[in-house]
N, CA, C and O atoms as CSV, one atom per row, in Angstrom:
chain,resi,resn,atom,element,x,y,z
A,1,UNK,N,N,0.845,-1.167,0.000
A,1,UNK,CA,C,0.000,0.000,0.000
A,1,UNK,C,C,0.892,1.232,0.000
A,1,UNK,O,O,1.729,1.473,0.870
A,2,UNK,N,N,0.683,1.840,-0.854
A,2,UNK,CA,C,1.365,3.578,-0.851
A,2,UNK,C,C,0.599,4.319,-0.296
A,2,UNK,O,O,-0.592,4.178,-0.574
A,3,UNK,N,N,0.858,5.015,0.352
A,3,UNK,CA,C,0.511,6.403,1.330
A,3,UNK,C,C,1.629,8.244,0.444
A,3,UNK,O,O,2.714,8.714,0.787
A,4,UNK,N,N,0.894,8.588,-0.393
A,4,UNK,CA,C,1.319,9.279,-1.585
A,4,UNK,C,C,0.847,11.218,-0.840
A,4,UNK,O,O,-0.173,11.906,-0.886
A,5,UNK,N,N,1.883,11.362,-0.393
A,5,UNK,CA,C,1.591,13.239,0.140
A,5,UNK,C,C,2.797,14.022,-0.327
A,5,UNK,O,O,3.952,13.612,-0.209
A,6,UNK,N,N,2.469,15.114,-0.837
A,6,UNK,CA,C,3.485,16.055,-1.468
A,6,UNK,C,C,3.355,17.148,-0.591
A,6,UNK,O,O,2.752,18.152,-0.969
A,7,UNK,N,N,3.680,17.100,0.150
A,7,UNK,CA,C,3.843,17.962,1.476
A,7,UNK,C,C,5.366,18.613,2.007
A,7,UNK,O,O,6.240,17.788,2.274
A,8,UNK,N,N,5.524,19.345,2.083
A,8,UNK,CA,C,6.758,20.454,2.815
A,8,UNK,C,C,7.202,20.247,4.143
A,8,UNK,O,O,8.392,20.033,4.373
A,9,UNK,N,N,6.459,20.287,4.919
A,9,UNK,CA,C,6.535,20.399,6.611
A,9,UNK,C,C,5.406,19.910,7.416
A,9,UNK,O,O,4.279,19.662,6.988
A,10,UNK,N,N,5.870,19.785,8.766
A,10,UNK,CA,C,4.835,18.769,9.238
A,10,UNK,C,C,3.843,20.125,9.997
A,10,UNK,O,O,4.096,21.225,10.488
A,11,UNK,N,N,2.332,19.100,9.691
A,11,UNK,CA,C,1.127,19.605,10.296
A,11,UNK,C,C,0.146,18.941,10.294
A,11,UNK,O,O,0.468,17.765,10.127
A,12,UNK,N,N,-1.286,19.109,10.429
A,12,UNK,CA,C,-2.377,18.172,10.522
A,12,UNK,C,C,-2.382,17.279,9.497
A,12,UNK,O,O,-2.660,16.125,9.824
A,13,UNK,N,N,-2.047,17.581,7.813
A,13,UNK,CA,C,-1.928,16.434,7.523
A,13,UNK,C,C,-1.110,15.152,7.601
A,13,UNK,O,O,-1.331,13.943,7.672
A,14,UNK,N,N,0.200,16.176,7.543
A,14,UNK,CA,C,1.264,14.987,8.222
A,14,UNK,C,C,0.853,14.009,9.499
A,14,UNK,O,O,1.328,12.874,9.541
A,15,UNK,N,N,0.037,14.437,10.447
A,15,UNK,CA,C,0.368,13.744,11.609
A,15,UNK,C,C,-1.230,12.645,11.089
A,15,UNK,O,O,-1.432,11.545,11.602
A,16,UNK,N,N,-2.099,13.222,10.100
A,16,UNK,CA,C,-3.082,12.069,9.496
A,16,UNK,C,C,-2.133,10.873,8.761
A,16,UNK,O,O,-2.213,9.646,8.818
A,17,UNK,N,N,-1.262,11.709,8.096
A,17,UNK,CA,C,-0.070,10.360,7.250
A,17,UNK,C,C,0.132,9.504,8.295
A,17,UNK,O,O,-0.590,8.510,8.370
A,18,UNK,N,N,1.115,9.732,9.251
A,18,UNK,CA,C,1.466,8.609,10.220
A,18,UNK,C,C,0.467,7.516,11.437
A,18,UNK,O,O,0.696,6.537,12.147
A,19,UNK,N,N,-1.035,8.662,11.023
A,19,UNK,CA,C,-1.446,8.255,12.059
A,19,UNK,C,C,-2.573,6.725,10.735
A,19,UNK,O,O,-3.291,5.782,11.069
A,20,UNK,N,N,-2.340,7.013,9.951
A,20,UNK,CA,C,-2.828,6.178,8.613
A,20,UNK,C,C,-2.118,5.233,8.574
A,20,UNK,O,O,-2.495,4.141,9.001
A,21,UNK,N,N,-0.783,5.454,7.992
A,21,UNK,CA,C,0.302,4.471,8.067
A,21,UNK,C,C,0.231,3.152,9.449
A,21,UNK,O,O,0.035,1.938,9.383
A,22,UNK,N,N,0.424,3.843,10.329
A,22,UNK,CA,C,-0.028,3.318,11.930
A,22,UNK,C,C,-0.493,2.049,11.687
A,22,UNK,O,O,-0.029,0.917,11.821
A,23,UNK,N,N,-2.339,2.891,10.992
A,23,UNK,CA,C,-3.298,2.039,11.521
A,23,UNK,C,C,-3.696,0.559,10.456
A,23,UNK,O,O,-4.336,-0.459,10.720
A,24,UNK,N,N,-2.856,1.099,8.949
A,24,UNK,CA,C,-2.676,0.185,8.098
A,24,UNK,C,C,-1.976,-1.268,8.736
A,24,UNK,O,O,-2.476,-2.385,8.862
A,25,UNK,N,N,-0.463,-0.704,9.115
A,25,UNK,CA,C,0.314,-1.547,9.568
A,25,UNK,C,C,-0.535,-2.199,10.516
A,25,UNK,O,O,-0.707,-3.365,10.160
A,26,UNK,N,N,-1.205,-1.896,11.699
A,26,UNK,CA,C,-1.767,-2.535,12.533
A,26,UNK,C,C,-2.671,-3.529,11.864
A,26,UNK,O,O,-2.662,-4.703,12.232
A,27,UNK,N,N,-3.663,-2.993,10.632
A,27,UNK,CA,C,-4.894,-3.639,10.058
A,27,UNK,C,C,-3.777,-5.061,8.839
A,27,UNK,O,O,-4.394,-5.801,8.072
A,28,UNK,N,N,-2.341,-5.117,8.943
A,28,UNK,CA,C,-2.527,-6.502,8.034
A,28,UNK,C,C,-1.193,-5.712,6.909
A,28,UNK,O,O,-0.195,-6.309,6.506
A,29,UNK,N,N,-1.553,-4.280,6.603
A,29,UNK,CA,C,-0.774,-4.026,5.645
A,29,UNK,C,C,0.321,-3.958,5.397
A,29,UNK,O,O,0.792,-4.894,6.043
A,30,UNK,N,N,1.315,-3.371,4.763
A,30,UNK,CA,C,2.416,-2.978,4.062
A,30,UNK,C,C,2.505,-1.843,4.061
A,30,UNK,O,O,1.816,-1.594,3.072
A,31,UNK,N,N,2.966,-0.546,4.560
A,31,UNK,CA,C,2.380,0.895,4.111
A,31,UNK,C,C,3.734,1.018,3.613
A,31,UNK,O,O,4.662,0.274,3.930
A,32,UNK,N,N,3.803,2.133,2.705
A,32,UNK,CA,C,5.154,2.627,2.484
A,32,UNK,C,C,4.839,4.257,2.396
A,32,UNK,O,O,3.970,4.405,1.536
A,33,UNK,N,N,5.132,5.220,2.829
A,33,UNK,CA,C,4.702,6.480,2.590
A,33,UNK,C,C,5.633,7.136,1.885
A,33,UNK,O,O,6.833,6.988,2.116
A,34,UNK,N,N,5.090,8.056,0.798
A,34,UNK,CA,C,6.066,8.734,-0.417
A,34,UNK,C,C,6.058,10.070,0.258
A,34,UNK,O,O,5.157,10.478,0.990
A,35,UNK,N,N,6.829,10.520,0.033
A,35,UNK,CA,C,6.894,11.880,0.398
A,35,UNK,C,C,8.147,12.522,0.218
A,35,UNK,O,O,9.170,11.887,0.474
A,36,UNK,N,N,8.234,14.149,-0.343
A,36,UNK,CA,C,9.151,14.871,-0.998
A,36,UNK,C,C,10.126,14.757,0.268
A,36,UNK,O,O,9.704,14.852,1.421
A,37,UNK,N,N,11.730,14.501,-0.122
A,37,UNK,CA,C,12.723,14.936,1.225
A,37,UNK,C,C,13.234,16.146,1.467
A,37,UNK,O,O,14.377,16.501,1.183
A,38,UNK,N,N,12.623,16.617,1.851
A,38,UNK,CA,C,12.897,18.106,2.811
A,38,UNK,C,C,13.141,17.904,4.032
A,38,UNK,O,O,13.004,16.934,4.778
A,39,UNK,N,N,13.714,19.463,4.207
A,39,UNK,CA,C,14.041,19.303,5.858
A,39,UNK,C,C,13.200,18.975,6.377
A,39,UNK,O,O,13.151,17.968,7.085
A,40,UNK,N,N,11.843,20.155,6.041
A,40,UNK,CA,C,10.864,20.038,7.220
A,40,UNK,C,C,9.967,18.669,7.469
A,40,UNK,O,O,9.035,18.680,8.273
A,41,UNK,N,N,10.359,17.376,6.638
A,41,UNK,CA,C,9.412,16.507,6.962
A,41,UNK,C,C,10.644,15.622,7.781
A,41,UNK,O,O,10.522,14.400,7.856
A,42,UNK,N,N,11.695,16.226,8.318
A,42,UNK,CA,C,12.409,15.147,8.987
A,42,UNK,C,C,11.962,14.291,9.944
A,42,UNK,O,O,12.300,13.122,10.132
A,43,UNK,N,N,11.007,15.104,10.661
A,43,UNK,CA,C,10.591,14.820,12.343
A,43,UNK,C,C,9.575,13.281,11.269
A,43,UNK,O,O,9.775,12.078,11.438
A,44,UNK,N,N,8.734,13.804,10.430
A,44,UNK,CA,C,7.651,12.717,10.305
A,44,UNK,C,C,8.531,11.024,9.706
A,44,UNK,O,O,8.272,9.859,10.011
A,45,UNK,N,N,9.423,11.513,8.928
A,45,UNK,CA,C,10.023,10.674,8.787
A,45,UNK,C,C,10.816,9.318,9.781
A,45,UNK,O,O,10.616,8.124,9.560
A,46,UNK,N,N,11.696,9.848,10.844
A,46,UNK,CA,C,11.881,9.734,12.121
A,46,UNK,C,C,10.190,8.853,12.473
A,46,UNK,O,O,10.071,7.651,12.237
A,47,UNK,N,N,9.433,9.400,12.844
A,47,UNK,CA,C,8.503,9.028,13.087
A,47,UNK,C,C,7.950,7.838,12.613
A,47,UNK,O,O,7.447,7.000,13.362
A,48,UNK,N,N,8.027,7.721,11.315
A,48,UNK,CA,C,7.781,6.689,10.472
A,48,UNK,C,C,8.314,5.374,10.719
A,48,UNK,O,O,7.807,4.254,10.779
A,49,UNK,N,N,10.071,6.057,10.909
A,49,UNK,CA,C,10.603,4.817,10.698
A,49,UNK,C,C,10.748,4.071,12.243
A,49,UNK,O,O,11.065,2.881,12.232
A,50,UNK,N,N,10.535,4.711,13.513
A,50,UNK,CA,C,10.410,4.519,14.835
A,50,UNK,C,C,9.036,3.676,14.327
A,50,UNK,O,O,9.472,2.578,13.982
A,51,UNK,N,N,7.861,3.690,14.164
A,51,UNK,CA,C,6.979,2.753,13.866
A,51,UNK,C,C,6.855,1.678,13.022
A,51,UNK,O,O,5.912,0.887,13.058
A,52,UNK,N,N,8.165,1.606,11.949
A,52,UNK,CA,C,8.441,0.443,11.636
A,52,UNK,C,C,7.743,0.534,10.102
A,52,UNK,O,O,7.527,-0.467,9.419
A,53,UNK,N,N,7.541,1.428,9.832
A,53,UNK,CA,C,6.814,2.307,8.211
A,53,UNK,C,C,7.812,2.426,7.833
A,53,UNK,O,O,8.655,2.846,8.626
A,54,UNK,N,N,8.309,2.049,6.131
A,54,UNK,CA,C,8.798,2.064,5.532
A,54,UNK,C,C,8.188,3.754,5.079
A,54,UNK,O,O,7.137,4.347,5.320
A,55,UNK,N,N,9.664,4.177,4.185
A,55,UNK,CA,C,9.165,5.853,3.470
A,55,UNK,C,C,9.729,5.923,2.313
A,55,UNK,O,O,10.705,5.173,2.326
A,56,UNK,N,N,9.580,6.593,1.024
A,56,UNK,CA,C,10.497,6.562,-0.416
A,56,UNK,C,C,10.002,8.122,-0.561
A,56,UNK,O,O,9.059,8.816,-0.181
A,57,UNK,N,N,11.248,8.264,-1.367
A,57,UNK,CA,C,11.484,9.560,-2.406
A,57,UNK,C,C,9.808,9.632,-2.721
A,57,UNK,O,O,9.107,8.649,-2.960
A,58,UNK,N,N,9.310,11.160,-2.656
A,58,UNK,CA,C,8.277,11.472,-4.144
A,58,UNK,C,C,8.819,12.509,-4.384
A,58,UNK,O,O,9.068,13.467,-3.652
A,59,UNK,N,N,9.154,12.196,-6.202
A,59,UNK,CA,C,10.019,13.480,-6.516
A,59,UNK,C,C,8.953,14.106,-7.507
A,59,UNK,O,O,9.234,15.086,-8.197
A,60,UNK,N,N,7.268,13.266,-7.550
A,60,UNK,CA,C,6.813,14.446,-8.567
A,60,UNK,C,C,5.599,14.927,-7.535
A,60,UNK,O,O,4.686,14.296,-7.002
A,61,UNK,N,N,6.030,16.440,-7.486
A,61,UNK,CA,C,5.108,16.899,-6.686
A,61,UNK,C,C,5.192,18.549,-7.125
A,61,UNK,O,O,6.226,19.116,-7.481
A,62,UNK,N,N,3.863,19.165,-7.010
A,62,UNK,CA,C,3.624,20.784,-8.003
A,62,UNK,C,C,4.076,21.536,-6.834
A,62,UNK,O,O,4.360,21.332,-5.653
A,63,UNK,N,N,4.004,22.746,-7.897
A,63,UNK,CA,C,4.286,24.136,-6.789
A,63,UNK,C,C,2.721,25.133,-7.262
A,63,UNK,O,O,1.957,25.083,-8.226
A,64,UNK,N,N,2.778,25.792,-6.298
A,64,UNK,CA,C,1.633,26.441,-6.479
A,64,UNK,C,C,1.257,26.646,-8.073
A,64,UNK,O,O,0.430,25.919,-8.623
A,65,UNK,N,N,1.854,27.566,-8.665
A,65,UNK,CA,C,1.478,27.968,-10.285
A,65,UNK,C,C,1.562,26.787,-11.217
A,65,UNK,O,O,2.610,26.385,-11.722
A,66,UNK,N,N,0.588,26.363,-11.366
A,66,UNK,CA,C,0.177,25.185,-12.733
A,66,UNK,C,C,0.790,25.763,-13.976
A,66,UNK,O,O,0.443,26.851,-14.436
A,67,UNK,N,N,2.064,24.704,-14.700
A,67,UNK,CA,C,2.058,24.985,-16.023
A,67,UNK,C,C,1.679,23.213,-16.756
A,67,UNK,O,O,1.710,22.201,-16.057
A,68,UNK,N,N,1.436,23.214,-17.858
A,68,UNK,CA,C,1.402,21.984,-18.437
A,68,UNK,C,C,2.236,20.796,-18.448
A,68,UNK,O,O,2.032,19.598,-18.254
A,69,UNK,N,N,3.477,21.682,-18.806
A,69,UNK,CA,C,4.531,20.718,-18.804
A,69,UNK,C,C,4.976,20.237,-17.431
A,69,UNK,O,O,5.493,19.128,-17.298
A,70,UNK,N,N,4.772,21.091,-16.375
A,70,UNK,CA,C,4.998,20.432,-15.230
A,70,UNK,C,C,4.483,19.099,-14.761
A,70,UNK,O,O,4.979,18.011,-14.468
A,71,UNK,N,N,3.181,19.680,-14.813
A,71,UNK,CA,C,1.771,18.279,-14.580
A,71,UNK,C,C,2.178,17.458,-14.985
A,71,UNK,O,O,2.457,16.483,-14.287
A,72,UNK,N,N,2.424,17.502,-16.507
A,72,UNK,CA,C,3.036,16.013,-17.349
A,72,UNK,C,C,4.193,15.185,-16.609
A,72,UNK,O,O,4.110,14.028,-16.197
A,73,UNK,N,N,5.350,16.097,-16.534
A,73,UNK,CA,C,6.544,15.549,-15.862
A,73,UNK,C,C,6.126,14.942,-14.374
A,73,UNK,O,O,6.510,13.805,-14.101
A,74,UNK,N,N,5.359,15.674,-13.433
A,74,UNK,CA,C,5.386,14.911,-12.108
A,74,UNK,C,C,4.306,13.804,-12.464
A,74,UNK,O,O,4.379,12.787,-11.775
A,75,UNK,N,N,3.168,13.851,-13.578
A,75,UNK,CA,C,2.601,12.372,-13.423
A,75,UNK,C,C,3.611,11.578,-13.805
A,75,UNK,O,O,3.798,10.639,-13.031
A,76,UNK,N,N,4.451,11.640,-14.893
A,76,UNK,CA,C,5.249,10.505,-15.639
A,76,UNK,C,C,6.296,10.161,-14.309
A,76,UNK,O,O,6.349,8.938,-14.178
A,77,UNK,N,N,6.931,10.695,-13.542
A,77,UNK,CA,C,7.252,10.482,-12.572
A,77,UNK,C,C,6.487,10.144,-11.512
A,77,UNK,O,O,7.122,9.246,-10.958
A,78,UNK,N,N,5.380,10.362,-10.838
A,78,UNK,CA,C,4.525,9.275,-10.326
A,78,UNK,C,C,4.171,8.458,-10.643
A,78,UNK,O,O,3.785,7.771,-9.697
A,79,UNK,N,N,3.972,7.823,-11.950
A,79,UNK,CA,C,3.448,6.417,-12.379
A,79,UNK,C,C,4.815,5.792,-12.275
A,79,UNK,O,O,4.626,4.582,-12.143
A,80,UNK,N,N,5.819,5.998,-12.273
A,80,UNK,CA,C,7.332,5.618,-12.057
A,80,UNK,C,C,7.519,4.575,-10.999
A,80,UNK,O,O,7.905,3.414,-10.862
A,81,UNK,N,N,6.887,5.931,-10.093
A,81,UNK,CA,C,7.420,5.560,-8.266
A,81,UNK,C,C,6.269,4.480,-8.110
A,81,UNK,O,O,6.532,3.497,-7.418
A,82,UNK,N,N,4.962,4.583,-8.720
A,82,UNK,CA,C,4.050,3.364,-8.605
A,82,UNK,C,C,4.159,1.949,-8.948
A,82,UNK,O,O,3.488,1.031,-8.479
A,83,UNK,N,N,5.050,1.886,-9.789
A,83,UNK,CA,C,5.329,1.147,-10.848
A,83,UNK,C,C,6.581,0.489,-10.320
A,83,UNK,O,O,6.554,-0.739,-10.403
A,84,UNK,N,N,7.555,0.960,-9.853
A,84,UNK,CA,C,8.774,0.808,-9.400
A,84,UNK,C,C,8.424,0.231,-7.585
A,84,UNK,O,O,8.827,-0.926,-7.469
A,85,UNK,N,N,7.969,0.626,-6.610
A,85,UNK,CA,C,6.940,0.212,-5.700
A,85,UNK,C,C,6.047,-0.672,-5.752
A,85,UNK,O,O,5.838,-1.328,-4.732
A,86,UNK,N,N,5.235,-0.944,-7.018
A,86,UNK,CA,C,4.605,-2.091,-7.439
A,86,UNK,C,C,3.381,-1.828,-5.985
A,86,UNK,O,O,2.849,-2.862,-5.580
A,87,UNK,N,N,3.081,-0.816,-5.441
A,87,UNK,CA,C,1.886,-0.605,-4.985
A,87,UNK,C,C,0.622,-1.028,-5.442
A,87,UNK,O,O,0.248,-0.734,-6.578
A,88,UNK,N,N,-0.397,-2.000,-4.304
A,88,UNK,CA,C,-1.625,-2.575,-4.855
A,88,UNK,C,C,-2.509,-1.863,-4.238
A,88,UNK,O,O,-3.655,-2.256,-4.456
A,89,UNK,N,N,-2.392,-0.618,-3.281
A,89,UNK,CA,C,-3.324,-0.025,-3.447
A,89,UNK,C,C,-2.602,1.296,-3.071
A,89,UNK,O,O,-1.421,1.389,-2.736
A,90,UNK,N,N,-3.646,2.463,-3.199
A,90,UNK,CA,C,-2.490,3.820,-3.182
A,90,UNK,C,C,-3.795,4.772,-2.567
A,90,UNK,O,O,-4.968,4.918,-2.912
A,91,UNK,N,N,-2.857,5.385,-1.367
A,91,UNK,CA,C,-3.540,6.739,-1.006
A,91,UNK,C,C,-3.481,7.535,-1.200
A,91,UNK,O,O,-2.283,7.532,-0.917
A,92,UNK,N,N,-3.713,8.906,-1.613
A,92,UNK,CA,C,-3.246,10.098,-1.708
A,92,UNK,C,C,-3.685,11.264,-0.379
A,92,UNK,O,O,-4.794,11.403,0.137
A,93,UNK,N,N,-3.121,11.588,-0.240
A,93,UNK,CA,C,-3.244,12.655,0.964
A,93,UNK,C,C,-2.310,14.071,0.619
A,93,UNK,O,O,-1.087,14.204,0.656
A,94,UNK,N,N,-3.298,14.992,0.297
A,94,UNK,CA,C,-3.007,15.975,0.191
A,94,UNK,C,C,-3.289,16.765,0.828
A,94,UNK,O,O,-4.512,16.750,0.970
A,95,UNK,N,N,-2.691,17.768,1.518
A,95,UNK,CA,C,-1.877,19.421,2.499
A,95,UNK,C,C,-2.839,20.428,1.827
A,95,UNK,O,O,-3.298,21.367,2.478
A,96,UNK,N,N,-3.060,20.287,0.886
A,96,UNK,CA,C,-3.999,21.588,-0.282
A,96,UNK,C,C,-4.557,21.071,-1.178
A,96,UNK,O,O,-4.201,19.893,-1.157
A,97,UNK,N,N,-5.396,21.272,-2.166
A,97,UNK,CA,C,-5.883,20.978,-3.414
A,97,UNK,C,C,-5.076,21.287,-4.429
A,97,UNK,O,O,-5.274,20.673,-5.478
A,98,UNK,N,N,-4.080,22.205,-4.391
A,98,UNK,CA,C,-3.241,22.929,-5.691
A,98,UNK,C,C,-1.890,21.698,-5.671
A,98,UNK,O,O,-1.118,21.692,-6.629
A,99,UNK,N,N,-1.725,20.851,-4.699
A,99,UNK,CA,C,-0.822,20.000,-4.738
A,99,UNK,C,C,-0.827,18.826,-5.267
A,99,UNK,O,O,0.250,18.230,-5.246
A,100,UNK,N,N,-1.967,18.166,-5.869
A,100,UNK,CA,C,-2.317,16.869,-5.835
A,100,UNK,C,C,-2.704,16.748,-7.389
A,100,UNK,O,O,-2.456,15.559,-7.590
A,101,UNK,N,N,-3.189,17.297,-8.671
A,101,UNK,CA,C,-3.755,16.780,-9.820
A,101,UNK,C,C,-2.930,15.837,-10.227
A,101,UNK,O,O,-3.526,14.837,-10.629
A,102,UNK,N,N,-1.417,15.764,-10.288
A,102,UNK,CA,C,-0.885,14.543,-11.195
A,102,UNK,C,C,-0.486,14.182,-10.599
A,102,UNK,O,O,0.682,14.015,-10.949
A,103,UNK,N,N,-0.782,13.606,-9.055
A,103,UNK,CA,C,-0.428,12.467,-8.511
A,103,UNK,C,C,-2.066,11.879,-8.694
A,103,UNK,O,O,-2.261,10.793,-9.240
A,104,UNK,N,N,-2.626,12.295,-8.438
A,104,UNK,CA,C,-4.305,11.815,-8.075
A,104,UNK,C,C,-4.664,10.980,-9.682
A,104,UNK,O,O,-5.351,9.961,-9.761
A,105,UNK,N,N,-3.889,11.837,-11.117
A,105,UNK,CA,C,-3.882,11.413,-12.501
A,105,UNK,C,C,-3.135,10.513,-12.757
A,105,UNK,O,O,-3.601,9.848,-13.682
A,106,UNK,N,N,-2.021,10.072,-12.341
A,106,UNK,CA,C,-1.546,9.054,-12.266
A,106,UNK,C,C,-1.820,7.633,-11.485
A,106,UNK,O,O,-1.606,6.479,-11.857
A,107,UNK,N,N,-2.387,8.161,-10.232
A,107,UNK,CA,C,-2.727,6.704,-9.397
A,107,UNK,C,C,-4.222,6.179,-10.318
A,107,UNK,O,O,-4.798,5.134,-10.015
């Protein structure tokens, strides 16, 4: 199972990621959570891996201003990380709405 957030720094959604991840692992699963490596997600990371959650690179993730060619490049790079992960089922959890079209287009 992928757990898929393009997120910056930790906050309410972050602490929904781990608290997801958690409850997967508890329910049977596999979680692996994607998420961009920045500083600010160090703490969740840490976190992750203290619970025994696996975490990977997501390197396609938008910035506020939509251009075309962007979208294109971070889906073709999310179907990558899906593909390469071999994820059988996939979450997306997104921080904003302006963050998520070509991951959400790709899964």
């Amino acid at each position: 199972m992928g757990i898929l957030t393009p997120t910056f720094a930790r906050g309410g959604c972050e602490e929904y990621v781990i608290a997801l991840a958690r409850w997967a692992q508890r329910k049977g699963w596999s979680p692996t959570v994607c998420l961009p490596e920045v500083e600010g997600l160090a703490t969740v990371c840490r976190d992750l891996a203290e619970s025994g959650v696996s975490t990977a690179p997501l390197t396609a993730w938008e910035v506020f201003r939509y251009s075309e060619e962007q979208f294109r490049q971070s889906r073709r790079d999310m179907l990558r990380t899906i593909r390469e992960q071999r994820f059988d089922r996939v979450i997306i959890v997104l921080p904003t709405i302006e963050l998520g079209g070509a991951l959400i287009d790709a899964a």
